[in-house]
Amino acid sequence: MKNTVTLPAEKVHSTVAMDKVDYCEEVENLLMDKDSREALAAKAADAAIARFYGPPNVHKQGVPLRTIVSLRGTPTFGSSKWLYQRLCFITKDSEWTVKSAKELLARIQHLELEADEVMVSFDVISLFTSIPPNLALETCDGLL
């Protein structure tokens, strides 16, 4: 068991045991993927660094790791929280925003589709890093 790492699984209440070498290789591959992130130079004094970890997605084929970067305690955490508090009104009462899968299911439970309609679900990889920054800025500008 020395070469095994145990992790909480993503979105389900279970524990996953993985080979430590395999887990480290997957985490390194996520960190080295230059297409899904942008490196920024910053100077931090007495600040915590972001915490990176990857719980396994046991409900997906190949059990990929979900990239999570916790910014709690980092230099930008306070300003991000402040900005969120000022902008959350944009989606607060939107009919197109849901907070959870449970809320989505409640909304579509009684939805009736026409014979020529199809309901689809898209599984997005690296959602936030896949959105072009200019599109995000233009969208926010349009909503404000």
mmCIF file of C-alpha atoms in Angstrom:
data_model
loop_
_atom_site.group_PDB
_atom_site.id
_atom_site.type_symbol
_atom_site.label_atom_id
_atom_site.label_comp_id
_atom_site.label_asym_id
_atom_site.label_seq_id
_atom_site.Cartn_x
_atom_site.Cartn_y
_atom_site.Cartn_z
ATOM 1 C CA MET A 1 0.000 0.000 0.000
ATOM 2 C CA LYS A 2 3.082 2.229 0.163
ATOM 3 C CA ASN A 3 2.770 3.013 -3.558
ATOM 4 C CA THR A 4 -0.962 3.778 -3.358
ATOM 5 C CA VAL A 5 -2.676 7.111 -2.854
ATOM 6 C CA THR A 6 -6.274 7.349 -1.601
ATOM 7 C CA LEU A 7 -8.420 10.254 -2.755
ATOM 8 C CA PRO A 8 -12.025 11.390 -2.446
ATOM 9 C CA ALA A 9 -13.786 10.813 -5.782
ATOM 10 C CA GLU A 10 -15.247 13.742 -7.706
ATOM 11 C CA LYS A 11 -19.028 14.284 -7.282
ATOM 12 C CA VAL A 12 -19.676 10.957 -5.526
ATOM 13 C CA HIS A 13 -19.267 9.960 -1.909
ATOM 14 C CA SER A 14 -16.581 7.334 -2.314
ATOM 15 C CA THR A 15 -12.843 6.888 -2.022
ATOM 16 C CA VAL A 16 -10.516 5.908 -4.848
ATOM 17 C CA ALA A 17 -7.217 4.072 -4.454
ATOM 18 C CA MET A 18 -4.751 4.845 -7.246
ATOM 19 C CA ASP A 19 -1.207 3.873 -7.981
ATOM 20 C CA LYS A 20 0.922 6.771 -6.713
ATOM 21 C CA VAL A 21 3.092 6.857 -9.852
ATOM 22 C CA ASP A 22 0.015 6.928 -12.132
ATOM 23 C CA TYR A 23 -1.580 9.721 -10.073
ATOM 24 C CA CYS A 24 1.613 11.806 -10.096
ATOM 25 C CA GLU A 25 1.970 11.331 -13.872
ATOM 26 C CA GLU A 26 -1.629 12.456 -14.470
ATOM 27 C CA VAL A 27 -1.207 15.494 -12.214
ATOM 28 C CA GLU A 28 2.053 16.396 -13.965
ATOM 29 C CA ASN A 29 0.345 16.081 -17.366
ATOM 30 C CA LEU A 30 -2.410 18.440 -16.187
ATOM 31 C CA LEU A 31 0.137 20.959 -14.941
ATOM 32 C CA MET A 32 2.237 20.754 -18.113
ATOM 33 C CA ASP A 33 -0.758 21.250 -20.444
ATOM 34 C CA LYS A 34 0.048 24.744 -21.681
ATOM 35 C CA ASP A 35 -3.144 24.939 -23.780
ATOM 36 C CA SER A 36 -5.427 25.104 -20.740
ATOM 37 C CA ARG A 37 -3.701 27.792 -18.685
ATOM 38 C CA GLU A 38 -1.636 30.951 -18.936
ATOM 39 C CA ALA A 39 1.444 31.618 -16.832
ATOM 40 C CA LEU A 40 1.548 35.036 -15.186
ATOM 41 C CA ALA A 41 4.419 36.712 -13.389
ATOM 42 C CA ALA A 42 3.559 37.913 -9.909
ATOM 43 C CA LYS A 43 5.420 39.105 -6.856
ATOM 44 C CA ALA A 44 3.947 37.888 -3.599
ATOM 45 C CA ALA A 45 5.043 38.735 -0.093
ATOM 46 C CA ASP A 46 3.850 36.615 2.828
ATOM 47 C CA ALA A 47 1.136 35.039 0.704
ATOM 48 C CA ALA A 48 0.004 31.469 0.337
ATOM 49 C CA ILE A 49 0.358 29.766 -3.006
ATOM 50 C CA ALA A 50 -2.595 28.204 -4.752
ATOM 51 C CA ARG A 51 -3.351 24.595 -3.844
ATOM 52 C CA PHE A 52 -3.613 22.227 -6.804
ATOM 53 C CA TYR A 53 -5.180 18.794 -6.594
ATOM 54 C CA GLY A 54 -7.090 16.376 -8.785
ATOM 55 C CA PRO A 55 -9.878 14.159 -7.469
ATOM 56 C CA PRO A 56 -10.692 11.262 -9.833
ATOM 57 C CA ASN A 57 -13.893 11.447 -11.884
ATOM 58 C CA VAL A 58 -15.011 7.857 -11.283
ATOM 59 C CA HIS A 59 -18.200 8.316 -13.337
ATOM 60 C CA LYS A 60 -16.228 9.127 -16.514
ATOM 61 C CA GLN A 61 -14.482 6.747 -18.867
ATOM 62 C CA GLY A 62 -10.784 6.347 -18.055
ATOM 63 C CA VAL A 63 -11.297 7.931 -14.604
ATOM 64 C CA PRO A 64 -9.656 11.274 -15.478
ATOM 65 C CA LEU A 65 -8.636 13.692 -12.766
ATOM 66 C CA ARG A 66 -10.644 16.899 -12.339
ATOM 67 C CA THR A 67 -8.333 19.884 -12.089
ATOM 68 C CA ILE A 68 -8.998 21.974 -8.993
ATOM 69 C CA VAL A 69 -6.972 25.018 -8.000
ATOM 70 C CA SER A 70 -7.931 26.418 -4.610
ATOM 71 C CA LEU A 71 -7.084 30.110 -4.340
ATOM 72 C CA ARG A 72 -8.060 30.483 -0.682
ATOM 73 C CA GLY A 73 -5.323 32.473 1.079
ATOM 74 C CA THR A 74 -3.669 33.656 -2.143
ATOM 75 C CA PRO A 75 -3.093 37.356 -2.930
ATOM 76 C CA THR A 76 -6.072 37.494 -5.325
ATOM 77 C CA PHE A 77 -8.587 35.625 -3.154
ATOM 78 C CA GLY A 78 -9.971 38.725 -1.420
ATOM 79 C CA SER A 79 -10.310 40.762 -4.608
ATOM 80 C CA SER A 80 -11.954 37.832 -6.414
ATOM 81 C CA LYS A 81 -14.474 37.453 -3.599
ATOM 82 C CA TRP A 82 -15.173 41.207 -3.642
ATOM 83 C CA LEU A 83 -15.670 41.179 -7.418
ATOM 84 C CA TYR A 84 -18.006 38.165 -7.226
ATOM 85 C CA GLN A 85 -20.155 39.914 -4.608
ATOM 86 C CA ARG A 86 -20.548 42.911 -6.921
ATOM 87 C CA LEU A 87 -21.303 40.918 -10.083
ATOM 88 C CA CYS A 88 -23.421 37.995 -8.846
ATOM 89 C CA PHE A 89 -26.611 39.988 -9.514
ATOM 90 C CA ILE A 90 -26.062 39.402 -13.251
ATOM 91 C CA THR A 91 -27.119 35.756 -13.035
ATOM 92 C CA LYS A 92 -29.162 35.842 -9.809
ATOM 93 C CA ASP A 93 -32.621 35.661 -11.389
ATOM 94 C CA SER A 94 -31.616 34.314 -14.794
ATOM 95 C CA GLU A 95 -33.822 31.589 -16.232
ATOM 96 C CA TRP A 96 -30.680 30.167 -17.891
ATOM 97 C CA THR A 97 -28.591 29.680 -14.752
ATOM 98 C CA VAL A 98 -28.724 26.690 -12.404
ATOM 99 C CA LYS A 99 -26.685 26.134 -9.260
ATOM 100 C CA SER A 100 -26.746 22.348 -9.224
ATOM 101 C CA ALA A 101 -27.721 19.229 -11.120
ATOM 102 C CA LYS A 102 -30.614 18.826 -8.670
ATOM 103 C CA GLU A 103 -31.997 22.255 -9.627
ATOM 104 C CA LEU A 104 -31.613 21.455 -13.333
ATOM 105 C CA LEU A 105 -33.505 18.178 -12.946
ATOM 106 C CA ALA A 106 -36.307 19.945 -11.077
ATOM 107 C CA ARG A 107 -36.597 22.507 -13.896
ATOM 108 C CA ILE A 108 -36.685 20.002 -16.759
ATOM 109 C CA GLN A 109 -38.686 17.269 -15.016
ATOM 110 C CA HIS A 110 -41.992 18.304 -16.606
ATOM 111 C CA LEU A 111 -40.516 19.644 -19.845
ATOM 112 C CA GLU A 112 -42.284 18.248 -22.905
ATOM 113 C CA LEU A 113 -40.321 17.987 -26.129
ATOM 114 C CA GLU A 114 -41.851 18.106 -29.580
ATOM 115 C CA ALA A 115 -41.309 15.118 -31.889
ATOM 116 C CA ASP A 116 -38.638 16.994 -33.851
ATOM 117 C CA GLU A 117 -36.751 18.203 -30.740
ATOM 118 C CA VAL A 118 -33.823 16.522 -29.028
ATOM 119 C CA MET A 119 -32.317 17.227 -25.606
ATOM 120 C CA VAL A 120 -28.517 17.077 -25.479
ATOM 121 C CA SER A 121 -25.900 17.333 -22.758
ATOM 122 C CA PHE A 122 -22.364 18.553 -23.383
ATOM 123 C CA ASP A 123 -19.401 17.509 -21.260
ATOM 124 C CA VAL A 124 -16.919 20.368 -21.389
ATOM 125 C CA ILE A 125 -13.221 19.911 -20.653
ATOM 126 C CA SER A 126 -11.375 22.849 -19.070
ATOM 127 C CA LEU A 127 -14.434 25.093 -19.394
ATOM 128 C CA PHE A 128 -13.038 28.303 -17.930
ATOM 129 C CA THR A 129 -9.687 28.060 -19.691
ATOM 130 C CA SER A 130 -11.452 27.278 -22.985
ATOM 131 C CA ILE A 131 -13.378 30.566 -23.040
ATOM 132 C CA PRO A 132 -11.552 33.270 -25.018
ATOM 133 C CA PRO A 133 -10.857 36.199 -22.636
ATOM 134 C CA ASN A 134 -12.176 38.787 -25.119
ATOM 135 C CA LEU A 135 -15.485 36.911 -25.426
ATOM 136 C CA ALA A 136 -15.795 36.791 -21.633
ATOM 137 C CA LEU A 137 -15.089 40.529 -21.347
ATOM 138 C CA GLU A 138 -17.541 41.416 -24.128
ATOM 139 C CA THR A 139 -20.240 39.254 -22.524
ATOM 140 C CA CYS A 140 -19.735 40.878 -19.113
ATOM 141 C CA ASP A 141 -19.747 44.322 -20.710
ATOM 142 C CA GLY A 142 -23.023 43.529 -22.483
ATOM 143 C CA LEU A 143 -24.643 42.297 -19.264
ATOM 144 C CA LEU A 144 -23.576 45.343 -17.266
#
